[in-house]
mmCIF file of C-alpha atoms in Angstrom:
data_model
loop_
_atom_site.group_PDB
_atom_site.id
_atom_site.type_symbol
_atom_site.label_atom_id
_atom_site.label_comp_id
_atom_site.label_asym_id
_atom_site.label_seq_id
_atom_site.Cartn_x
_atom_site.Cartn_y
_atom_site.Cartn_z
ATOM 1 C CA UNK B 373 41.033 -85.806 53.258
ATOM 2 C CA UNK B 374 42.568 -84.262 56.543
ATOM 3 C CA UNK B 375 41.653 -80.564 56.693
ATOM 4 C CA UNK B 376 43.547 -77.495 57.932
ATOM 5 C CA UNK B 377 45.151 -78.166 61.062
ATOM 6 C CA UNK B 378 45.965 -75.385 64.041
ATOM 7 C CA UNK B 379 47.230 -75.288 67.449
ATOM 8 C CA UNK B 380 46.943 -74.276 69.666
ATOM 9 C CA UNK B 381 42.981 -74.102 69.357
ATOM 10 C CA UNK B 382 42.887 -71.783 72.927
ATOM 11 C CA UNK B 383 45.832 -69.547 73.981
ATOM 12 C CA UNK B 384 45.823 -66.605 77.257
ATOM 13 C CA UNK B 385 48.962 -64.836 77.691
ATOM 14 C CA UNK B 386 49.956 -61.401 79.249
ATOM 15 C CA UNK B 387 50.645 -58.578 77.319
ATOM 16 C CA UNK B 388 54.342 -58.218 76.221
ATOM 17 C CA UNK B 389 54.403 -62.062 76.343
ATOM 18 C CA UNK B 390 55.256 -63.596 73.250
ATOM 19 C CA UNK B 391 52.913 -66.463 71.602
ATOM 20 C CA UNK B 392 52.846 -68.425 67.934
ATOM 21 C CA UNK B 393 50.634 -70.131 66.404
ATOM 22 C CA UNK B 394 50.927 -72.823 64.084
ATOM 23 C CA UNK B 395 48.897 -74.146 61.232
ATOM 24 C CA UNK B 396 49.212 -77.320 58.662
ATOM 25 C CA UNK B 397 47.293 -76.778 55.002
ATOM 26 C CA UNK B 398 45.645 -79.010 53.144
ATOM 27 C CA UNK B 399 48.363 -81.380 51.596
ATOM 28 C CA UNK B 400 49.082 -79.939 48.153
ATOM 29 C CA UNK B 401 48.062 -76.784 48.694
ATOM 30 C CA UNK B 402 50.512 -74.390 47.516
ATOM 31 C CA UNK B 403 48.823 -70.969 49.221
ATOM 32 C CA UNK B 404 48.129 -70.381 52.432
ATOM 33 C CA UNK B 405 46.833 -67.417 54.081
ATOM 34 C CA UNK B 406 46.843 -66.375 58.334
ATOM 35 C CA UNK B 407 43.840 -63.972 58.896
ATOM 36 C CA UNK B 408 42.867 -62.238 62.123
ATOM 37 C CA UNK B 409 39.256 -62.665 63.140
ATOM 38 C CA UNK B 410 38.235 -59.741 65.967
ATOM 39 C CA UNK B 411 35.174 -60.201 67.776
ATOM 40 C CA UNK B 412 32.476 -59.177 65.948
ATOM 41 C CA UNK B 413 34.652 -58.155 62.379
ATOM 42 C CA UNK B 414 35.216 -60.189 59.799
ATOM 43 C CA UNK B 415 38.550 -61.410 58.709
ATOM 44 C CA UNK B 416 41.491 -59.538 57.909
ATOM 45 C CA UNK B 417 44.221 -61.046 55.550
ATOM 46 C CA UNK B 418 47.303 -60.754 57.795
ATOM 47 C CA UNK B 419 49.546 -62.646 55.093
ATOM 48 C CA UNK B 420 49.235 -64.851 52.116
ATOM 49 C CA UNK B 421 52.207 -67.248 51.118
ATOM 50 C CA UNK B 422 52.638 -69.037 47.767
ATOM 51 C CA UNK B 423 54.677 -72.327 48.167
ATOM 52 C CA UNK B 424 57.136 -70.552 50.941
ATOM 53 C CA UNK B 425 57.095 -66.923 49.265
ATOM 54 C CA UNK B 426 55.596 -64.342 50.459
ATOM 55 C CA UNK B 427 53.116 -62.441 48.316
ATOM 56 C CA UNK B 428 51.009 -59.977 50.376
ATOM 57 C CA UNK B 429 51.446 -59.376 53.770
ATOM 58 C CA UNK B 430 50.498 -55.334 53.834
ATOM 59 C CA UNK B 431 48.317 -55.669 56.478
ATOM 60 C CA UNK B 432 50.704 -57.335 58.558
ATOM 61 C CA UNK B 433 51.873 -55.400 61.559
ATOM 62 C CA UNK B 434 55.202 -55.986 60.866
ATOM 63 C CA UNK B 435 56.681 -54.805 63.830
ATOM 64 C CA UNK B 436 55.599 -57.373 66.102
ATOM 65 C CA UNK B 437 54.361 -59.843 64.170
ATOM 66 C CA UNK B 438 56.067 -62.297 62.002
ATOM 67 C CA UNK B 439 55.301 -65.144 59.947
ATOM 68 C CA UNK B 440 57.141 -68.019 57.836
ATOM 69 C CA UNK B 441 56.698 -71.074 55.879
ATOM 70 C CA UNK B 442 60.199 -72.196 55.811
ATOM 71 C CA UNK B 443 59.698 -75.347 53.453
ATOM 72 C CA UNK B 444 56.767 -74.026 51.920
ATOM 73 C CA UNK B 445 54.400 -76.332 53.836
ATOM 74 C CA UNK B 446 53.567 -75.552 57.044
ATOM 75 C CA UNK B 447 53.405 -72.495 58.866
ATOM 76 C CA UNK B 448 54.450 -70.401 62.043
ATOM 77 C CA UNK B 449 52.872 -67.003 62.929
ATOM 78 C CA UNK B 450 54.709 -65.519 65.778
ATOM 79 C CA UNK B 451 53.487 -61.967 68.086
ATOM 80 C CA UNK B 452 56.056 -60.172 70.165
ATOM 81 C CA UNK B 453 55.119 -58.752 72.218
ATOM 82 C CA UNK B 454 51.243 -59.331 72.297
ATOM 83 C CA UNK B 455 49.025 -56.362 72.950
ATOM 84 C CA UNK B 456 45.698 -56.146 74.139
ATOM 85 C CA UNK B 457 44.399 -55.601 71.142
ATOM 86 C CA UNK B 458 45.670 -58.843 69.310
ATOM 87 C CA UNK B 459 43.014 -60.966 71.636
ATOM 88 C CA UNK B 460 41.010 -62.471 68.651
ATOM 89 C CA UNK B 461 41.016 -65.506 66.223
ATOM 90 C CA UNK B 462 43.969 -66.679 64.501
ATOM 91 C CA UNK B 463 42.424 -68.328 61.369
ATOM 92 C CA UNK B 464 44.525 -70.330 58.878
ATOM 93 C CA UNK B 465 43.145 -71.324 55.542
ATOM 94 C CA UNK B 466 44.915 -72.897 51.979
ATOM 95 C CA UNK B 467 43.876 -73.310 48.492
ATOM 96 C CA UNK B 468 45.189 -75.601 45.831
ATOM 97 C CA UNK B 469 46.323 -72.774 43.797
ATOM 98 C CA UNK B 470 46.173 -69.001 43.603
ATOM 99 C CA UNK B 471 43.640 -67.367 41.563
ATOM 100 C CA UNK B 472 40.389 -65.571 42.139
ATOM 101 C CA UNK B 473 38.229 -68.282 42.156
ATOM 102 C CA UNK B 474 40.282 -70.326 44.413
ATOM 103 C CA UNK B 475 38.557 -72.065 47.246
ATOM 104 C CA UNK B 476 39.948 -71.329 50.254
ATOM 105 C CA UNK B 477 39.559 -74.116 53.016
ATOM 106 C CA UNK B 478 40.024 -73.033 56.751
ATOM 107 C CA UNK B 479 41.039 -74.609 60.059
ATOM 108 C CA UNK B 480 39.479 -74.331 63.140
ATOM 109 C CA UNK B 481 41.396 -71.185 64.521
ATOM 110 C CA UNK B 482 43.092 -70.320 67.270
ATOM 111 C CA UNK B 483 41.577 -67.931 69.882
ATOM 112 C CA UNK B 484 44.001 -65.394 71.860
ATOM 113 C CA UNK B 485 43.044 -63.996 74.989
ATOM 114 C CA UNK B 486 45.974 -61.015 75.792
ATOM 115 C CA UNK B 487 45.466 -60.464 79.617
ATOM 116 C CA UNK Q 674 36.396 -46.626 52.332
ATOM 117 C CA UNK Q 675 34.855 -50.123 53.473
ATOM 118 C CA UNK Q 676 35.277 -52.525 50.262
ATOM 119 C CA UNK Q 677 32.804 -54.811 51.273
ATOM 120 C CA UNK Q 678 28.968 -53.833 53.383
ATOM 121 C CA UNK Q 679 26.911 -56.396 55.053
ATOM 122 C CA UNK Q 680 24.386 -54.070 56.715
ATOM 123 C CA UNK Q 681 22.197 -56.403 57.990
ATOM 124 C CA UNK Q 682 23.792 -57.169 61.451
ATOM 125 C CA UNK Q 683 21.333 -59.659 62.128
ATOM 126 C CA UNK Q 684 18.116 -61.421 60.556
ATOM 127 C CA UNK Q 685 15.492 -63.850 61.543
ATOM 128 C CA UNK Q 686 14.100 -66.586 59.153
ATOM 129 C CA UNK Q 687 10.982 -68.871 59.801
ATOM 130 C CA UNK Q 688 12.042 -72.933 59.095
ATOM 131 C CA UNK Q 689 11.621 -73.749 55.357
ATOM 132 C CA UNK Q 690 11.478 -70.323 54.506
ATOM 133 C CA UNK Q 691 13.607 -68.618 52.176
ATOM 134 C CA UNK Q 692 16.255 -65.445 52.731
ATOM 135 C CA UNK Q 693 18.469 -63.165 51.255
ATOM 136 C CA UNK Q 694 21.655 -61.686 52.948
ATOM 137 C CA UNK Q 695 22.542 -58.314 51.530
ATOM 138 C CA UNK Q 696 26.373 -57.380 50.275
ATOM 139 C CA UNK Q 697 27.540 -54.394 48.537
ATOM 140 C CA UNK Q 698 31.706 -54.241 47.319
ATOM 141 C CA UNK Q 699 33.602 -51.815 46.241
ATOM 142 C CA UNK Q 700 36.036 -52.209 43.553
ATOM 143 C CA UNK Q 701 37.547 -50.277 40.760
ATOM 144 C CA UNK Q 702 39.017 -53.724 38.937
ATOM 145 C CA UNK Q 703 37.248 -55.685 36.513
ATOM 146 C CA UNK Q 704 38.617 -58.899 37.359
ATOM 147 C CA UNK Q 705 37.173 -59.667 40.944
ATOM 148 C CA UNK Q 706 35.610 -62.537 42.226
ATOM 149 C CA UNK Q 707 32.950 -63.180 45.432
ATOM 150 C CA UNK Q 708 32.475 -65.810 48.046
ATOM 151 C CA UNK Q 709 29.999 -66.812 50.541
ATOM 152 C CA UNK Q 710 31.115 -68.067 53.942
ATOM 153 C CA UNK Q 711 29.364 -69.514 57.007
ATOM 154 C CA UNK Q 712 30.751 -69.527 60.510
ATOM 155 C CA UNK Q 713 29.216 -71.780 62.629
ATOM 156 C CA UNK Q 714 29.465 -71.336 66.520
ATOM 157 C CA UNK Q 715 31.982 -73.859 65.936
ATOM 158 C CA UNK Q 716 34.375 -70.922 64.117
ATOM 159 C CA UNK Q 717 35.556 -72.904 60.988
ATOM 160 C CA UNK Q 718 34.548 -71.330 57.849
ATOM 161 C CA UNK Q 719 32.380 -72.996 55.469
ATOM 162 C CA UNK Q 720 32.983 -72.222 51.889
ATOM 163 C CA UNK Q 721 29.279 -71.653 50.005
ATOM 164 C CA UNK Q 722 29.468 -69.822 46.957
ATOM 165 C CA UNK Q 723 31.590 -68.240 44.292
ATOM 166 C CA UNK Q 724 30.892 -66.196 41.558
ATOM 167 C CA UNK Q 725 33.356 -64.441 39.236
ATOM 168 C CA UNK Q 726 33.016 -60.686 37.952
ATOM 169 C CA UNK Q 727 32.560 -62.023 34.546
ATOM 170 C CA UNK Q 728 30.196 -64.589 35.064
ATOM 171 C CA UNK Q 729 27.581 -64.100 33.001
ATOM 172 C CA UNK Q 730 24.928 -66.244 35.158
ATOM 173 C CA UNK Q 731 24.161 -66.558 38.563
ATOM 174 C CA UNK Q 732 26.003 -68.951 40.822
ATOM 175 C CA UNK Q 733 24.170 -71.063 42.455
ATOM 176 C CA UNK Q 734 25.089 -74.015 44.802
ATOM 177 C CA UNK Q 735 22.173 -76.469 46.138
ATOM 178 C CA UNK Q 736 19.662 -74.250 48.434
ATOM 179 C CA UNK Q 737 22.149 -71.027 47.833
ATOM 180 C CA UNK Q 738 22.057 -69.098 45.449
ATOM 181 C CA UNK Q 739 24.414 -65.666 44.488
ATOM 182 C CA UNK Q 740 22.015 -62.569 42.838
ATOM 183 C CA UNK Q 741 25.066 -61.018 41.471
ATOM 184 C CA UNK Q 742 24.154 -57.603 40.030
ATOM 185 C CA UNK Q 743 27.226 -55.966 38.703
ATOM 186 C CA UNK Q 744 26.012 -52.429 38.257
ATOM 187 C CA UNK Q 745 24.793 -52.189 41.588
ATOM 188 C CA UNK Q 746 27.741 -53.717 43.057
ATOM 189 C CA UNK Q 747 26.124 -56.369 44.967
ATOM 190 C CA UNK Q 748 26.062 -59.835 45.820
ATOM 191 C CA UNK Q 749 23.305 -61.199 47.802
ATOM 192 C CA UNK Q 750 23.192 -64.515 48.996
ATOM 193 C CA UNK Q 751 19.823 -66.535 48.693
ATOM 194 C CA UNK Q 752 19.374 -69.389 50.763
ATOM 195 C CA UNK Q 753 15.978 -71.640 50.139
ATOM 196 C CA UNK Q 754 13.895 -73.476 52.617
ATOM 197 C CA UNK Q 755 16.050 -72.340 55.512
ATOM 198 C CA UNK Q 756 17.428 -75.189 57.978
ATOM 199 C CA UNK Q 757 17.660 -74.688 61.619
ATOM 200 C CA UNK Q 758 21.582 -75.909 60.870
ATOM 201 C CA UNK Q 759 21.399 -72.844 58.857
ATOM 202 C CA UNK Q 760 21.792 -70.452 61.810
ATOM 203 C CA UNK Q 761 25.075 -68.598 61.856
ATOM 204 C CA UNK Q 762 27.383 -66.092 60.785
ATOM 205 C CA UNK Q 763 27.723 -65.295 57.252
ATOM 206 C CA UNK Q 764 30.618 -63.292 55.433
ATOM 207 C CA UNK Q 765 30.573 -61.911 51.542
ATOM 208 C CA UNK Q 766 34.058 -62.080 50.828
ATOM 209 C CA UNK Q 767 36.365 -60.374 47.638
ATOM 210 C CA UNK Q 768 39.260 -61.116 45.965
ATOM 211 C CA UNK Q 769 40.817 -58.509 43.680
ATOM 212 C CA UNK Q 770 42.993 -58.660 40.621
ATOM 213 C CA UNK Q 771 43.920 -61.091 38.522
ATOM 214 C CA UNK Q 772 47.235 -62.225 40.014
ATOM 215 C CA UNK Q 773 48.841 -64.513 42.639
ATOM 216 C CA UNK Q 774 48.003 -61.987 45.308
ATOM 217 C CA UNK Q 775 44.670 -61.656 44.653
ATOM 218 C CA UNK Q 776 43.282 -59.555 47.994
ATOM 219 C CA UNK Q 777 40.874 -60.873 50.097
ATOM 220 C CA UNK Q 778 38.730 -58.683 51.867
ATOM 221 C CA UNK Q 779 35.519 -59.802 54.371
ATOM 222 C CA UNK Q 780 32.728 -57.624 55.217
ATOM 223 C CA UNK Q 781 31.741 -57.809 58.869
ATOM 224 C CA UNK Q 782 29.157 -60.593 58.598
ATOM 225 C CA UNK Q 783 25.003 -60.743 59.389
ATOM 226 C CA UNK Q 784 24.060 -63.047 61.756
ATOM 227 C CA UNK Q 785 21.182 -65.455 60.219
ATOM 228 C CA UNK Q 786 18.721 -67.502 62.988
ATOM 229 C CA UNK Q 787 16.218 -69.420 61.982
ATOM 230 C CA UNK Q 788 13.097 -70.071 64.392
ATOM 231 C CA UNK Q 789 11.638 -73.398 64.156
#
């Protein structure tokens, strides 16, 4: 079984450059979350999406970032303009199902450097 | 207020010894469940453990094992006859409420090496 896919796995870009990310769950898996991973921290749930809704995305600086799952598989998160303080992993995980005890599978991640 | 502590930034472990990472959550619902992740060097995160606010036993999963104690609000992962593979980061994890959402919440992760 093919796991959670991202690209790009490395990205530098200047600040108030724009950058996105993309990420392909599990096939099946109806939720699928984006977290940011700063150096050091652990992850913080930027969005979660059930099918191609929405269904938290509080922590989600909405004013430059943006996210979609247009067809309710895969996924696009999108930062514009980048800051210095986005440089950190992009991680992208989905579950078969929502639910507490839901396993959540992650991808590889993609690491931002904003210069 | 931080919903989930790891305050063990880092711990040592001799090989085929056994060790217990420390988590404390906050929460005021009673449906909640908690997870145990390791982060290689690699990055990916490994799935370990789950175990659900109304479990009424201990999880446990091969060498890991989850001593959930629900008054005290923690969760401490056990891991038997440590591996050298074993060395990495590891994150207690939360999800709240028992709906779609369900909020996730990491703590900031202890770093486990284990000498040979």
């Amino acid at each position: 079984e093919a796991g959670v896919a991202q690209s790009p796995r490395y990205k530098i870009i200047e600040k108030r450059q724009s950058v996105a990310f993309w990420c392909n769950p599990i096939s099946g898996h109806a939720t699928l979350y984006w977290y940011q991973q700063i150096l050091g921290q652990g992850p913080k749930l930027l969005i979660q999406f059930q099918n191609n809704g929405v269904v938290d995305d509080s922590q989600l600086p909405k004013d430059r970032f943006s996210a979609e799952r247009l067809k309710g598989v895969d996924s696009t998160l999108k930062i514009q303009p980048a800051k210095l303080e986005d440089s950190a992993v992009y991680l992208c995980a989905s579950s078969l199902e929502p639910g507490l005890a839901a396993e959540a599978f992650f991808g590889q991640g993609t690491r931002l450097t904003v210069v | 207020a931080q919903k989930i502590t790891q305050t063990q930034p880092g711990m040592f472990v001799q090989e085929k010894e056994a060790v217990t990472l420390d988590c404390t959550y906050d929460t005021s619902d009673p449906s909640y469940g908690l997870f145990w992740y390791k982060q290689p060097s690699s990055g990916e995160m490994i799935f370990l453990i789950y175990q659900g606010s109304y479990d009424q036993q201990n999880a446990t999963e091969g060498r890991y094992s989850l001593n959930f104690q629900k008054a005290r609000k923690s969760a401490n992962l056990v891991i038997s006859a440590s591996q050298l593979g074993d060395s990495a980061m590891y994150f207690c994890a939360m999800r709240e409420g028992n709906t779609n959402a369900g909020k996730s919440t990491f703590g900031d992760g202890t770093t486990l090496t284990v000498k040979p």
